[in-house]
């Protein structure tokens, strides 16, 4: 019978060829797998970077919308009228701003829309617009209560450096008391002849001091609501936001030792139909008098912010209450 077994040499060659083919197949599989993984990683990185960029753009657009609508709200409040009239003007102005912002963002591949929801809280605007008058009330009395037990926002003063006291003990002081906790925050304003000095104290003592020279002329703005003195951030004013929560009383002490203009907004959550409970009407005069004035205003308003890009959509309802304590 013939031998059907291959010679050992041929058998070894076949096994070697089989091993070589298998090795090549495994190599091809490994290379293919590497390419797939690299592609997946690259795609994931690109997607992540795109998402982060779009979310950054959304956050930036939202901040711009909050700033713009806050500015619009107070501009419409300053134009006067009843709350319905202010409400209508605010709605129209927000729509105009949104259209302009949307056009600008479209060039960057984003869509932005800001619309007024129609929800607001009525309040009072309390202000003085005569820059040559001191900060006494309509009586006039030395120390007086500006707001009694209400929510407060947007407190700022435009001061004449030349008319400020030169010592802290005689300084004009804004004293704010938290009704729920009895915590006090005192903001005093005086001068050394060059700088306007703003000293902030709470129940534990001195929080800090900011010394700022008026950038131009003699006047300088102390913005308690936005924590700014002149054109500089004033960290001690943070305490007025951190330690005060809810309804507060606002007092002006030594008001005869400061001259200029000021503004603040207040509301009463407990009685929106009778906001005069926030103050004594005898302490205020009529608009245009130059003396302290109270007038109807919108304290806060809600807007809907919508941001859309190819990979991200953000929709949020935002309460607008600039400079709230």
Coordinates of C-alpha atoms in Angstrom, one line a residue:
X1 CA 0.0 0.0 0.0
X2 CA 1.2 3.5 -0.8
X3 CA 2.2 5.8 2.0
X4 CA -0.5 8.6 2.1
X5 CA 1.4 10.7 4.7
X6 CA 3.2 13.8 3.5
X7 CA 6.9 13.9 3.9
X8 CA 7.9 15.5 7.1
X9 CA 9.4 18.5 5.2
X10 CA 6.2 19.3 3.4
X11 CA 4.1 18.9 6.6
X12 CA 6.4 21.4 8.4
X13 CA 6.1 23.9 5.5
X14 CA 2.3 23.7 5.6
X15 CA 2.3 24.3 9.3
X16 CA 4.6 27.2 8.9
X17 CA 2.4 28.7 6.2
X18 CA -0.7 28.3 8.4
X19 CA 1.1 30.0 11.3
X20 CA 2.2 32.8 9.0
X21 CA -1.4 33.4 7.7
X22 CA -2.8 33.3 11.2
X23 CA -0.2 35.8 12.4
X24 CA -1.0 38.1 9.5
X25 CA -4.7 37.9 10.2
X26 CA -4.2 38.7 13.9
X27 CA -1.9 41.7 12.9
X28 CA -4.6 43.0 10.5
X29 CA -7.2 42.7 13.3
X30 CA -5.0 44.6 15.8
X31 CA -4.3 47.3 13.3
X32 CA -8.0 47.6 12.5
X33 CA -8.9 47.7 16.2
X34 CA -6.3 50.4 16.8
X35 CA -7.7 52.5 13.9
X36 CA -11.3 52.1 15.3
X37 CA -10.2 53.1 18.8
X38 CA -8.2 56.1 17.6
X39 CA -11.1 57.2 15.5
X40 CA -13.5 56.9 18.5
X41 CA -11.1 58.8 20.8
X42 CA -10.6 61.5 18.2
X43 CA -14.4 61.8 17.6
X44 CA -15.0 61.9 21.4
X45 CA -12.4 64.6 21.9
X46 CA -13.8 66.8 19.1
X47 CA -17.4 66.3 20.4
X48 CA -16.3 67.2 24.0
X49 CA -14.4 70.3 22.8
X50 CA -17.4 71.4 20.7
X51 CA -19.8 70.9 23.7
X52 CA -17.6 72.8 26.1
X53 CA -17.2 75.7 23.6
X54 CA -21.0 75.9 23.1
X55 CA -21.7 75.7 26.8
X56 CA -19.2 78.5 27.4
X57 CA -20.9 80.5 24.7
X58 CA -24.3 79.8 26.3
X59 CA -23.0 80.9 29.7
X60 CA -21.5 84.1 28.2
X61 CA -24.7 84.9 26.3
X62 CA -26.7 84.4 29.5
X63 CA -24.6 86.8 31.5
X64 CA -24.9 89.4 28.8
X65 CA -28.7 88.9 28.8
X66 CA -28.9 89.3 32.5
X67 CA -26.8 92.4 32.5
X68 CA -28.7 93.9 29.5
X69 CA -32.2 93.2 30.9
X70 CA -31.3 94.5 34.3
X71 CA -30.1 97.8 32.7
X72 CA -33.3 97.9 30.6
X73 CA -35.5 97.4 33.7
X74 CA -34.0 100.2 35.7
X75 CA -33.9 102.5 32.6
X76 CA -37.7 102.0 32.2
X77 CA -38.2 102.5 35.9
X78 CA -36.4 105.8 35.7
X79 CA -38.6 106.9 32.9
X80 CA -41.5 106.9 35.4
X81 CA -45.2 106.0 34.9
X82 CA -47.3 103.3 36.5
X83 CA -46.2 99.7 36.8
X84 CA -48.4 98.7 33.8
X85 CA -46.7 101.4 31.6
X86 CA -43.3 100.3 32.8
X87 CA -44.2 96.7 32.2
X88 CA -45.2 97.5 28.6
X89 CA -42.0 99.5 27.8
X90 CA -39.9 96.8 29.4
X91 CA -41.5 94.1 27.2
X92 CA -40.9 96.1 24.1
X93 CA -37.3 97.0 25.0
X94 CA -36.3 93.5 25.8
X95 CA -37.7 92.3 22.5
X96 CA -35.7 94.9 20.6
X97 CA -32.5 94.0 22.5
X98 CA -33.1 90.3 21.8
X99 CA -33.5 90.8 18.1
X100 CA -30.2 92.7 17.9
X101 CA -28.4 90.1 20.1
X102 CA -29.8 87.3 17.9
X103 CA -28.5 88.9 14.8
X104 CA -25.0 89.3 16.3
X105 CA -24.8 85.8 17.6
X106 CA -26.0 84.3 14.3
X107 CA -22.7 85.2 12.7
X108 CA -21.1 82.9 15.3
X109 CA -23.4 80.0 14.5
X110 CA -25.6 80.5 17.6
X111 CA -29.2 81.4 18.1
X112 CA -30.2 83.5 21.2
X113 CA -33.6 84.7 22.2
X114 CA -34.7 86.6 25.3
X115 CA -38.3 87.2 26.0
X116 CA -40.2 88.8 28.9
X117 CA -42.6 86.3 30.7
X118 CA -44.9 89.0 31.9
X119 CA -44.1 88.0 35.6
X120 CA -42.9 90.8 37.8
X121 CA -43.0 92.2 41.4
X122 CA -44.1 95.8 41.9
X123 CA -42.0 98.0 44.0
X124 CA -40.9 101.5 44.8
X125 CA -38.0 103.5 43.4
X126 CA -36.5 105.8 46.0
X127 CA -34.1 108.4 44.8
X128 CA -32.7 111.9 44.9
X129 CA -31.7 113.7 41.7
X130 CA -30.3 117.0 42.9
X131 CA -26.5 116.7 43.1
X132 CA -26.2 119.8 45.2
X133 CA -28.4 118.6 48.0
X134 CA -27.4 116.6 51.1
X135 CA -29.0 113.3 52.0
X136 CA -31.5 114.4 54.7
X137 CA -35.2 113.7 54.1
X138 CA -38.0 116.0 53.3
X139 CA -38.5 117.1 56.9
X140 CA -35.4 117.5 57.0
X141 CA -34.2 115.4 59.9
X142 CA -30.7 114.3 60.8
X143 CA -31.1 110.5 60.8
X144 CA -34.0 108.9 59.1
X145 CA -35.4 105.5 58.0
X146 CA -35.5 105.1 54.3
X147 CA -37.0 101.6 54.1
X148 CA -39.0 99.8 56.7
X149 CA -39.0 96.0 56.6
X150 CA -38.7 95.3 52.8
X151 CA -36.6 93.6 50.2
X152 CA -34.0 96.0 48.8
X153 CA -31.8 96.2 45.7
X154 CA -29.8 98.5 43.5
X155 CA -28.4 100.8 46.3
X156 CA -25.9 103.3 45.0
X157 CA -24.7 106.9 45.7
X158 CA -23.0 109.4 43.6
X159 CA -21.1 111.5 46.1
X160 CA -19.3 114.8 46.1
X161 CA -15.9 114.3 47.7
X162 CA -15.7 117.9 48.8
X163 CA -18.8 117.6 50.9
X164 CA -17.9 114.4 52.8
X165 CA -16.8 114.4 56.4
X166 CA -13.1 113.9 57.0
X167 CA -13.5 111.5 60.0
X168 CA -15.2 108.1 60.3
X169 CA -17.1 109.2 63.4
X170 CA -18.8 112.0 61.5
X171 CA -19.2 110.0 58.2
X172 CA -22.4 109.6 56.3
X173 CA -23.6 106.0 57.1
X174 CA -26.0 103.6 55.4
X175 CA -27.1 101.2 58.1
X176 CA -28.9 98.0 57.0
X177 CA -30.5 95.7 59.5
X178 CA -31.7 92.2 58.7
X179 CA -35.2 91.8 60.1
X180 CA -35.0 88.0 60.6
X181 CA -31.5 87.8 62.2
X182 CA -31.0 91.3 63.6
X183 CA -27.6 91.4 61.8
X184 CA -26.4 94.9 61.0
X185 CA -24.2 96.1 58.1
X186 CA -22.9 99.6 58.3
X187 CA -21.3 101.3 55.3
X188 CA -19.6 104.7 56.1
X189 CA -18.4 107.2 53.5
X190 CA -15.9 110.0 54.2
X191 CA -12.7 111.4 52.7
X192 CA -9.1 112.2 53.4
X193 CA -9.1 115.0 50.9
X194 CA -7.9 112.8 48.0
X195 CA -9.7 109.5 48.3
X196 CA -13.2 108.6 49.1
X197 CA -13.0 106.1 51.9
X198 CA -15.7 103.4 52.3
X199 CA -15.6 101.5 55.6
X200 CA -17.8 98.4 56.1
X201 CA -18.6 97.0 59.5
X202 CA -20.9 94.2 60.8
X203 CA -21.8 92.9 64.2
X204 CA -18.3 91.5 64.8
X205 CA -16.5 94.7 63.9
X206 CA -14.5 96.0 60.9
X207 CA -14.9 94.0 57.7
X208 CA -12.7 96.2 55.5
X209 CA -12.0 99.5 53.9
X210 CA -11.8 100.7 50.3
X211 CA -10.0 103.9 49.4
X212 CA -10.6 105.2 45.9
X213 CA -9.8 108.5 44.3
X214 CA -12.4 109.9 42.0
X215 CA -11.3 109.0 38.4
X216 CA -12.4 112.3 37.1
X217 CA -13.6 115.5 38.8
X218 CA -14.9 115.5 42.3
X219 CA -17.7 112.9 42.2
X220 CA -17.5 109.2 42.8
X221 CA -20.1 106.4 42.8
X222 CA -20.4 104.0 45.7
X223 CA -22.5 101.1 44.4
X224 CA -23.4 98.8 47.3
X225 CA -25.6 96.6 45.1
X226 CA -22.8 95.8 42.7
X227 CA -20.0 96.0 45.2
X228 CA -18.1 98.7 43.4
X229 CA -16.5 102.0 44.5
X230 CA -15.6 104.3 41.6
X231 CA -14.3 101.9 39.0
X232 CA -12.9 99.4 41.5
X233 CA -14.4 96.2 43.0
X234 CA -14.8 96.6 46.8
X235 CA -14.6 93.2 48.5
X236 CA -15.9 94.4 51.9
X237 CA -19.3 95.2 50.4
X238 CA -19.8 91.5 49.8
X239 CA -20.9 91.3 53.4
X240 CA -24.1 93.3 52.6
X241 CA -25.0 90.4 50.3
X242 CA -23.7 87.5 52.3
X243 CA -25.1 88.4 55.8
X244 CA -28.4 90.1 54.8
X245 CA -31.2 87.8 53.6
X246 CA -34.8 88.8 53.0
X247 CA -36.4 91.9 54.5
X248 CA -34.3 94.7 55.9
X249 CA -34.5 98.2 57.3
X250 CA -32.4 100.9 55.7
X251 CA -31.3 104.0 57.7
X252 CA -29.3 107.1 56.7
X253 CA -27.2 108.4 59.6
X254 CA -25.3 111.7 59.4
X255 CA -27.0 112.4 56.1
X256 CA -26.1 116.1 56.3
X257 CA -22.4 115.0 55.8
X258 CA -22.9 113.8 52.2
X259 CA -24.1 115.6 49.1
X260 CA -25.1 114.1 45.7
X261 CA -27.6 111.7 44.2
X262 CA -28.7 108.2 45.1
X263 CA -31.1 105.4 44.2
X264 CA -32.5 102.2 45.6
X265 CA -35.5 99.9 45.0
X266 CA -37.7 98.2 47.6
X267 CA -40.7 95.9 47.7
X268 CA -42.9 94.3 50.4
X269 CA -43.7 90.7 49.8
X270 CA -46.3 90.7 52.6
X271 CA -48.4 93.5 51.1
X272 CA -47.8 94.3 47.5
X273 CA -51.1 96.3 47.4
X274 CA -49.9 98.9 49.9
X275 CA -46.2 99.5 49.4
X276 CA -46.4 102.8 51.3
X277 CA -46.0 100.6 54.4
X278 CA -42.3 100.5 53.4
X279 CA -41.9 104.1 54.4
X280 CA -43.3 107.3 55.9
X281 CA -44.7 109.3 53.0
X282 CA -44.0 112.6 54.9
X283 CA -40.3 112.0 54.3
X284 CA -40.6 112.2 50.5
X285 CA -41.4 115.0 48.1
X286 CA -42.8 115.1 44.6
X287 CA -40.8 114.2 41.5
X288 CA -38.7 117.1 40.1
X289 CA -38.4 118.7 43.6
X290 CA -34.8 117.6 43.9
X291 CA -35.6 116.2 47.4
X292 CA -36.0 112.5 48.2
X293 CA -38.7 111.0 46.0
X294 CA -40.6 107.7 45.9
X295 CA -42.4 106.5 42.8
X296 CA -43.9 103.3 41.5
X297 CA -41.5 100.8 39.9
X298 CA -41.0 97.2 38.9
X299 CA -38.8 95.6 41.5
X300 CA -38.0 92.4 39.6
X301 CA -39.1 90.7 36.4
X302 CA -38.7 87.2 34.8
X303 CA -37.3 86.6 31.4
X304 CA -36.9 83.4 29.4
X305 CA -33.4 82.9 27.9
X306 CA -33.0 80.5 25.0
X307 CA -29.7 79.5 23.5
X308 CA -29.4 77.1 20.5
X309 CA -26.4 75.7 18.7
X310 CA -25.9 72.6 16.6
X311 CA -24.9 70.5 19.6
X312 CA -26.5 72.3 22.6
X313 CA -29.8 73.9 23.6
X314 CA -30.3 75.8 26.8
X315 CA -33.7 77.2 28.0
X316 CA -33.9 78.9 31.4
X317 CA -36.3 81.3 33.1
X318 CA -34.3 84.0 34.9
X319 CA -35.3 86.4 37.6
X320 CA -33.9 89.9 36.9
X321 CA -33.3 91.9 40.1
X322 CA -30.0 93.8 39.6
X323 CA -28.0 94.6 42.8
X324 CA -30.3 92.8 45.2
X325 CA -29.0 92.5 48.8

